[in-house]
Tab-separated table of C-alpha atoms in Angstrom:
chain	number	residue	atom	x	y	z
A	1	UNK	CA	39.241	20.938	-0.391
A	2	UNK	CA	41.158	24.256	0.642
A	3	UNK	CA	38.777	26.277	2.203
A	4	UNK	CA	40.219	30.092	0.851
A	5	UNK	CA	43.521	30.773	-0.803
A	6	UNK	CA	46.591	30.221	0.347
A	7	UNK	CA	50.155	31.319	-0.378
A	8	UNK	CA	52.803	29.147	1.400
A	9	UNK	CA	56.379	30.885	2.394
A	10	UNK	CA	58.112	29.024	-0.477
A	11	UNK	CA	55.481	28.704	-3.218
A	12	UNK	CA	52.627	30.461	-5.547
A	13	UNK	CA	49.537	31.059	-4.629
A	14	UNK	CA	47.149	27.586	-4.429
A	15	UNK	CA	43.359	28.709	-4.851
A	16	UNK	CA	40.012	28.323	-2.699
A	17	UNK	CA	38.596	24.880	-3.947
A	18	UNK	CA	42.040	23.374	-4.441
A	19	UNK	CA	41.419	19.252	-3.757
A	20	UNK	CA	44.101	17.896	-1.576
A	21	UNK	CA	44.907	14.264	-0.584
A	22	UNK	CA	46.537	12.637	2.219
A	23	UNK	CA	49.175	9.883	0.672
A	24	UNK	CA	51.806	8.169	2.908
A	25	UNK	CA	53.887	11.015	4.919
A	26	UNK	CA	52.135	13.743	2.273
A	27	UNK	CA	49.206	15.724	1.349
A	28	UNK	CA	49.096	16.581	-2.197
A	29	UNK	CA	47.006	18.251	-4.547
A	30	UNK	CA	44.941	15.336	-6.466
A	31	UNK	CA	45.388	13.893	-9.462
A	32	UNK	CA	43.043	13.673	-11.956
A	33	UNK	CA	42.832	9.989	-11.938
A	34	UNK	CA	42.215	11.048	-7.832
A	35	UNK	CA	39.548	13.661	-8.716
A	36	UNK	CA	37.332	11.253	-10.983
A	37	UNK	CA	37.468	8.806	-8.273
A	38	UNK	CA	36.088	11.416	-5.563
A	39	UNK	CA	33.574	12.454	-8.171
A	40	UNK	CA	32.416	8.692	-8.780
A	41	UNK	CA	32.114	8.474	-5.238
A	42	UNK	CA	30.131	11.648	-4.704
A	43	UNK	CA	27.863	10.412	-7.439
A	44	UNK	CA	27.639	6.770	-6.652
A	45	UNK	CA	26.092	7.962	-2.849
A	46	UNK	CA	23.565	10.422	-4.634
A	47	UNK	CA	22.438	7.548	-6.784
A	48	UNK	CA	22.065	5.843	-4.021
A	49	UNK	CA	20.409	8.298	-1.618
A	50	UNK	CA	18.010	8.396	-5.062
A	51	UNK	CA	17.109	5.564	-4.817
A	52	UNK	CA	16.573	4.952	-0.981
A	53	UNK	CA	14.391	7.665	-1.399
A	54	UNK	CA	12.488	6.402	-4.154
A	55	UNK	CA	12.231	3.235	-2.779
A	56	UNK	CA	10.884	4.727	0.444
A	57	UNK	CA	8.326	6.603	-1.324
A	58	UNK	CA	6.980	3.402	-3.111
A	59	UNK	CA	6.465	1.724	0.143
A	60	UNK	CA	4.394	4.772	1.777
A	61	UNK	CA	2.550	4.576	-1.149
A	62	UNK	CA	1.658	1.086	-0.751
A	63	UNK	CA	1.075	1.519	2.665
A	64	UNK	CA	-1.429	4.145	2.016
A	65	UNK	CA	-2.959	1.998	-0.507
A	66	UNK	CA	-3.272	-0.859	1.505
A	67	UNK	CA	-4.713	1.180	4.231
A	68	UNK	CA	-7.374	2.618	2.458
A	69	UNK	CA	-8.135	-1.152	0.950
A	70	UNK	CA	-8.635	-2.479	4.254
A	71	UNK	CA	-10.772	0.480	5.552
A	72	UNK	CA	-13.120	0.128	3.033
A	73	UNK	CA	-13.073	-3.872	2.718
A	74	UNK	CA	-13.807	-3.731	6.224
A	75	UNK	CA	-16.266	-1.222	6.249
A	76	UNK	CA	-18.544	-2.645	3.586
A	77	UNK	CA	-18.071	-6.479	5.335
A	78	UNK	CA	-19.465	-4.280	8.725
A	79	UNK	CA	-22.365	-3.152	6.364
A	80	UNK	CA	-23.070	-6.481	4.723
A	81	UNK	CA	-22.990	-7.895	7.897
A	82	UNK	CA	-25.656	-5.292	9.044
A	83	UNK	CA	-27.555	-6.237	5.748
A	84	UNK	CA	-27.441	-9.991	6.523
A	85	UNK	CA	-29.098	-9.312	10.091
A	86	UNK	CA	-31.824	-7.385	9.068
A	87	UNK	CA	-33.001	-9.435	6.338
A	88	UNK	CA	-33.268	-12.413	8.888
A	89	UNK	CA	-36.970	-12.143	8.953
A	90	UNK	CA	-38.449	-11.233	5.430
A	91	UNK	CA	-37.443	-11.713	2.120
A	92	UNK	CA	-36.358	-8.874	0.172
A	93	UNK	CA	-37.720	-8.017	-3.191
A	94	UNK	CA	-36.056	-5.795	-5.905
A	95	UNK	CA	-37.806	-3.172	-4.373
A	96	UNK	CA	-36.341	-3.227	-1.214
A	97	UNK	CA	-33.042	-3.512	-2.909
A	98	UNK	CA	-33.985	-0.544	-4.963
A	99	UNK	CA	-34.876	1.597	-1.872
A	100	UNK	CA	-31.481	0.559	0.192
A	101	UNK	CA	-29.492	1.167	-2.734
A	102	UNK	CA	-30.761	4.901	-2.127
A	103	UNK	CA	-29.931	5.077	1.457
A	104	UNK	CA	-26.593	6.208	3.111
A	105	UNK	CA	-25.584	2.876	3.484
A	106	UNK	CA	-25.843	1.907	0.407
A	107	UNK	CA	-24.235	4.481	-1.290
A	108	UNK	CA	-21.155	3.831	1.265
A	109	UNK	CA	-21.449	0.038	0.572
A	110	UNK	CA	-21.045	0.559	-3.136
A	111	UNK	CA	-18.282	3.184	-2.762
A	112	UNK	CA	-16.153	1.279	-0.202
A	113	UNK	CA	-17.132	-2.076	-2.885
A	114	UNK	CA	-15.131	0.948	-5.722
A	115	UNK	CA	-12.385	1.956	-3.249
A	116	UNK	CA	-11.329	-1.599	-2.803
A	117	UNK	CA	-11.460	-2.262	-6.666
A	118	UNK	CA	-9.718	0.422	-7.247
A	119	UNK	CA	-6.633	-0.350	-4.739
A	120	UNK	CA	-6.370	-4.179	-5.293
A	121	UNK	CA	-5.506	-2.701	-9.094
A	122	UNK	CA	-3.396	-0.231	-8.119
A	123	UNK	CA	-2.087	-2.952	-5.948
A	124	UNK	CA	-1.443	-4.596	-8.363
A	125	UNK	CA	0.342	-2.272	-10.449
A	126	UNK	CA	2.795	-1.159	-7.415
A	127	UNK	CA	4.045	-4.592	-6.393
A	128	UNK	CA	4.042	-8.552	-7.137
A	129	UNK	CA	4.866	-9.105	-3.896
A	130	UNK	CA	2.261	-12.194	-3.605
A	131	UNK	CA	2.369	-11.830	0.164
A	132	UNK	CA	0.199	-8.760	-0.413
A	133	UNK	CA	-1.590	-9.193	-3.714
A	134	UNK	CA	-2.682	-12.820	-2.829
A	135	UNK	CA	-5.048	-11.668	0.623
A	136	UNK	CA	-6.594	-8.738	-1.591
A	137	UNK	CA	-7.461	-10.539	-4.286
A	138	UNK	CA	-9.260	-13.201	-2.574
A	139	UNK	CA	-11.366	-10.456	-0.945
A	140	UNK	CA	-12.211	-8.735	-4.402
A	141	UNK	CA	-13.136	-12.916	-5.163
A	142	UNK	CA	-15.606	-13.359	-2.169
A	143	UNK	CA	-16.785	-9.785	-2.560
A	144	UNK	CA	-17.587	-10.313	-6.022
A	145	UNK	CA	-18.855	-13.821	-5.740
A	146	UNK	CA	-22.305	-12.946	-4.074
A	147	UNK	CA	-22.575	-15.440	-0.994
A	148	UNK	CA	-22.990	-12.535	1.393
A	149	UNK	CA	-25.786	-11.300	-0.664
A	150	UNK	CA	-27.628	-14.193	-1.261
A	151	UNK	CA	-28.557	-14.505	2.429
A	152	UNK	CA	-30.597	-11.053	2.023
A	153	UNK	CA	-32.876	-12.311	-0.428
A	154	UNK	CA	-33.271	-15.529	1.336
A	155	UNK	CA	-35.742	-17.086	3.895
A	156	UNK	CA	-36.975	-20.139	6.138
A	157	UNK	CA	-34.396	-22.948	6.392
A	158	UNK	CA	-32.945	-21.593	2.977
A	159	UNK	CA	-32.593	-18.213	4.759
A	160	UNK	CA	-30.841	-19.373	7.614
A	161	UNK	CA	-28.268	-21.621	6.055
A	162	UNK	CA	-27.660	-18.550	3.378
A	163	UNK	CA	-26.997	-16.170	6.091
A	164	UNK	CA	-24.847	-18.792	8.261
A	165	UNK	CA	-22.565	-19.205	4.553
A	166	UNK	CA	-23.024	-15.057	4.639
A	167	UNK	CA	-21.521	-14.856	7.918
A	168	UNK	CA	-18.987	-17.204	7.470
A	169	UNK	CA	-17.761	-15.423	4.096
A	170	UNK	CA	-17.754	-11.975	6.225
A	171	UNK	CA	-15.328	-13.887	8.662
A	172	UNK	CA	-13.204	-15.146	5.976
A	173	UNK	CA	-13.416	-11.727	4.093
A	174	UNK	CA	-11.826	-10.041	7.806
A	175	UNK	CA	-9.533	-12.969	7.950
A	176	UNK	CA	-8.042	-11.897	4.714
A	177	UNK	CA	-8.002	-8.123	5.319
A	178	UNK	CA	-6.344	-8.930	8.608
A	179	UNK	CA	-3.361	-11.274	6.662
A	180	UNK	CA	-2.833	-8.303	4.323
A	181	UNK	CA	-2.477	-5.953	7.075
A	182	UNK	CA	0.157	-8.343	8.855
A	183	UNK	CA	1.933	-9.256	5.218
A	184	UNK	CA	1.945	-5.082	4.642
A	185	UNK	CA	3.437	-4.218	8.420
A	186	UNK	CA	5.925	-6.991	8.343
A	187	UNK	CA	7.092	-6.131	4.639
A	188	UNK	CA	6.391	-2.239	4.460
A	189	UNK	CA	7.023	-1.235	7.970
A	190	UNK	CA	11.104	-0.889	8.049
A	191	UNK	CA	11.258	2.509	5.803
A	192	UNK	CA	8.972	4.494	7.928
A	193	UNK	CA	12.035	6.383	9.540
């Protein structure tokens, strides 16, 4: 593209913005067959540019979501686990459960139990990359299926095989939070530049 007018010794004047293009030997002014091609090109890299950009934005997004879904998974197995010790010598009743719910703890418990709904859904809705959806969802199912918590309200021999199953489900709980972690590094990680 001519940079500012220009009047050659033998010719009219040729305009700022004048496309040229280099042919064998020559360069000419374009042609308009030329100048759709250039503009094709031009609009083919935007596109995409658009949607390298887009796609990077989906992946920090997941990232962020799977970030927060691991904090709080592991932050309310840290608590259970906390819960499954303490219960080790006496029953609980609904009272006691009534009185924990009340407590810092429990209020964290149950909102880190929300976070991690809410992000295996929006999970969900982002990608079904299985790599990543499988290891959440098989939290939300041990979270949600109650073996952890049936330790607290256990005791004797009952108590101690309940909390050894509660302990074990914590472990397996980590054990998925850590594959998703892995699966979202080794899938997610490349468009962090």
């Amino acid at each position: 593209m001519l940079q500012k007018s220009f009047q050659g010794a033998k010719g009219g004047m040729i305009p700022e913005g004048t496309i040229f293009v280099r042919r064998s030997g020559a360069t000419e002014r374009a042609s308009r067959l030329e100048l759709d091609m250039l503009q094709d090109r031009l609009l083919s890299g935007s596109e995409a540019e658009g949607a390298a950009a887009r796609e990077s934005q989906r992946r920090s997004e997941l990232r962020g979501i799977i970030g927060d879904l691991v904090q709080a998974g592991k932050r309310w197995a840290e608590t259970m686990e906390i819960l499954v010790m303490s219960s080790s010598g006496n029953e609980w009743k609904s009272r006691d459960w009534v009185e924990w719910v009340d407590t810092d703890s429990g209020r964290d418990m149950t909102q880190n139990a929300r976070i991690l709904d809410r992000n295996i859904r929006t999970l969900r809705l982002h990608t079904d990359e299985e790599l990543l959806i499988q290891p959440a969802l098989e939290v939300q199912r041990r979270i949600q299926g109650g073996k952890a918590f049936s330790a607290v309200s256990s005791t004797g021999d009952v108590g101690r095989d309940a909390r050894i199953a509660a302990y074990r489900e914590l472990n397996m709980i980590n054990r998925n939070l850590t594959e998703l972690e892995s699966a979202a590094i080794e899938l997610l990680a490349g468009s962090q530049k």
